[in-house]
Structures are given as structure tokens and as C-alpha cells.
Short mmCIF file of C-alpha atoms in Angstrom, two decimals:
data_model
loop_
_atom_site.label_atom_id
_atom_site.label_comp_id
_atom_site.label_asym_id
_atom_site.label_seq_id
_atom_site.Cartn_x
_atom_site.Cartn_y
_atom_site.Cartn_z
CA MET A 1 119.97 -95.44 -74.78
CA SER A 2 119.93 -91.68 -75.30
CA GLU A 3 123.03 -89.56 -74.78
CA THR A 4 121.39 -87.77 -71.86
CA ALA A 5 121.10 -91.02 -69.87
CA THR A 6 124.85 -91.77 -69.91
CA TRP A 7 125.69 -89.25 -67.17
CA GLN A 8 123.79 -91.23 -64.53
CA PRO A 9 125.85 -93.21 -61.99
CA SER A 10 125.83 -96.99 -62.15
CA GLY A 11 125.30 -97.33 -58.38
CA VAL A 12 121.78 -97.39 -57.01
CA HIS A 13 121.39 -94.87 -54.16
CA PRO A 14 119.96 -97.30 -51.56
CA ASN A 15 122.85 -99.70 -52.26
CA LEU A 16 125.36 -96.88 -51.89
CA LEU A 17 123.85 -96.01 -48.51
CA LYS A 18 124.04 -99.65 -47.38
CA ARG A 19 127.65 -99.92 -48.52
CA ALA A 20 128.58 -96.72 -46.66
CA ALA A 21 126.93 -98.04 -43.48
CA ILE A 22 128.77 -101.38 -43.76
CA MET A 23 132.12 -99.64 -44.30
CA ALA A 24 131.48 -97.35 -41.32
CA GLU A 25 130.63 -100.35 -39.13
CA ILE A 26 133.80 -102.19 -40.17
CA ARG A 27 135.89 -99.10 -39.37
CA ARG A 28 134.12 -98.69 -36.01
CA PHE A 29 134.79 -102.36 -35.17
CA PHE A 30 138.54 -101.97 -35.68
CA ALA A 31 138.72 -98.49 -34.11
CA ASP A 32 137.01 -99.80 -30.95
CA ARG A 33 139.81 -102.37 -30.69
CA GLY A 34 142.63 -99.88 -31.24
CA VAL A 35 143.53 -101.12 -34.72
CA LEU A 36 145.02 -98.41 -36.94
CA GLU A 37 143.58 -97.89 -40.42
CA VAL A 38 146.31 -97.47 -43.04
CA GLU A 39 146.52 -97.00 -46.78
CA THR A 40 149.27 -98.78 -48.69
CA PRO A 41 150.39 -98.03 -52.26
CA CYS A 42 148.19 -99.27 -55.08
CA MET A 43 151.10 -99.28 -57.55
CA SER A 44 154.60 -100.66 -57.23
CA GLN A 45 157.80 -101.10 -59.24
CA ALA A 46 157.72 -104.82 -58.38
CA THR A 47 154.98 -107.35 -58.95
CA VAL A 48 153.91 -110.58 -57.29
CA THR A 49 155.66 -113.90 -57.81
CA ASP A 50 152.42 -115.90 -58.02
CA ILE A 51 152.37 -117.50 -61.48
CA HIS A 52 148.55 -117.50 -61.51
CA LEU A 53 148.25 -113.71 -61.25
CA PHE A 54 148.75 -111.34 -64.15
CA PRO A 55 149.01 -107.81 -62.75
CA PHE A 56 148.17 -104.79 -64.85
CA GLU A 57 151.34 -102.99 -65.98
CA THR A 58 151.60 -99.33 -66.96
CA ARG A 59 154.41 -96.93 -67.71
CA PHE A 60 154.83 -93.71 -65.70
CA VAL A 61 156.67 -90.79 -67.26
CA GLY A 62 156.98 -87.73 -65.07
CA PRO A 63 159.13 -85.82 -62.58
CA GLY A 64 162.19 -87.91 -61.74
CA HIS A 65 161.32 -90.47 -64.42
CA SER A 66 161.72 -88.68 -67.75
CA GLN A 67 162.61 -91.98 -69.47
CA GLY A 68 159.66 -93.71 -67.85
CA ILE A 69 159.33 -96.45 -65.27
CA ASN A 70 157.16 -99.58 -65.30
CA LEU A 71 154.61 -99.80 -62.49
CA TYR A 72 152.16 -102.57 -61.56
CA LEU A 73 148.75 -102.35 -59.92
CA MET A 74 148.90 -104.30 -56.66
CA THR A 75 147.11 -107.65 -56.59
CA SER A 76 147.23 -107.72 -52.78
CA PRO A 77 148.17 -105.30 -49.98
CA GLU A 78 149.87 -108.15 -48.07
CA TYR A 79 153.50 -107.18 -48.74
CA HIS A 80 153.07 -103.55 -47.72
CA MET A 81 150.96 -104.50 -44.69
CA LYS A 82 153.65 -106.92 -43.50
CA ARG A 83 156.28 -104.20 -43.88
CA LEU A 84 154.22 -101.97 -41.57
CA LEU A 85 153.92 -104.77 -39.03
CA ALA A 86 157.66 -105.48 -39.19
CA ALA A 87 158.36 -101.77 -38.65
CA GLY A 88 156.41 -101.90 -35.38
CA CYS A 89 153.22 -100.09 -36.40
CA GLY A 90 151.17 -102.45 -34.27
CA PRO A 91 147.82 -103.83 -35.38
CA VAL A 92 146.74 -102.34 -38.71
CA PHE A 93 143.98 -102.85 -41.25
CA GLN A 94 142.86 -101.36 -44.52
CA LEU A 95 139.86 -101.45 -46.79
CA CYS A 96 141.22 -101.28 -50.30
CA ARG A 97 140.82 -102.26 -53.88
CA LYS A 98 142.96 -104.96 -55.41
CA PHE A 99 143.72 -105.68 -59.03
CA PRO A 100 144.16 -109.43 -59.67
#
């Protein structure tokens, strides 16, 4: 493969259009039913207790954490979604990535 070909995206345009239409339809479905779309954190200081999952761990060094702090990519949004429900947010949904 030549160096000039590496800039091209891996997604095929028709597939990207189909995916966008599917995502829009899912959002419309929930919006029509009064379900709130939310976005929960994708990283956390705590990880899951499931022994079959091995979350990705990284170290953040920055404002407020000059010595660094360990963070984990979330394997599921379940914990944060349940916190929103318990806080009285009503019906919620999200379309997100997970990192098992």
C-alpha cells in the first residue's frame, strides 16, 4: 500500500449513511416515548467486579492530580445509568461505546 492511501477512512460511505440513519431512528424511537438521552462517563476511578472482564487501565496526570491517578475504561454503562435512575432522572437511555 502506498503512503498516499493511508489517509483514507476505514468506513465505507454507504455504510456510514446506513449507520447514521439507524442511530437517528433509535433516538427518534426513544424521544417519541419521552425517554431522555444521557451520556455517562467512559472512564472511572473504580472498575467492575466481574472476574471475567479485564478493563483497560491508564494513568491520568493533570490538574488536581499531579501525582497521577489510575482510571479504567468502562466495560458497561450500567452503574452510572442506575445512579441516574436512583436520583430520579426518570427513563433514560444512551448509545455508547464500551470497553470489555
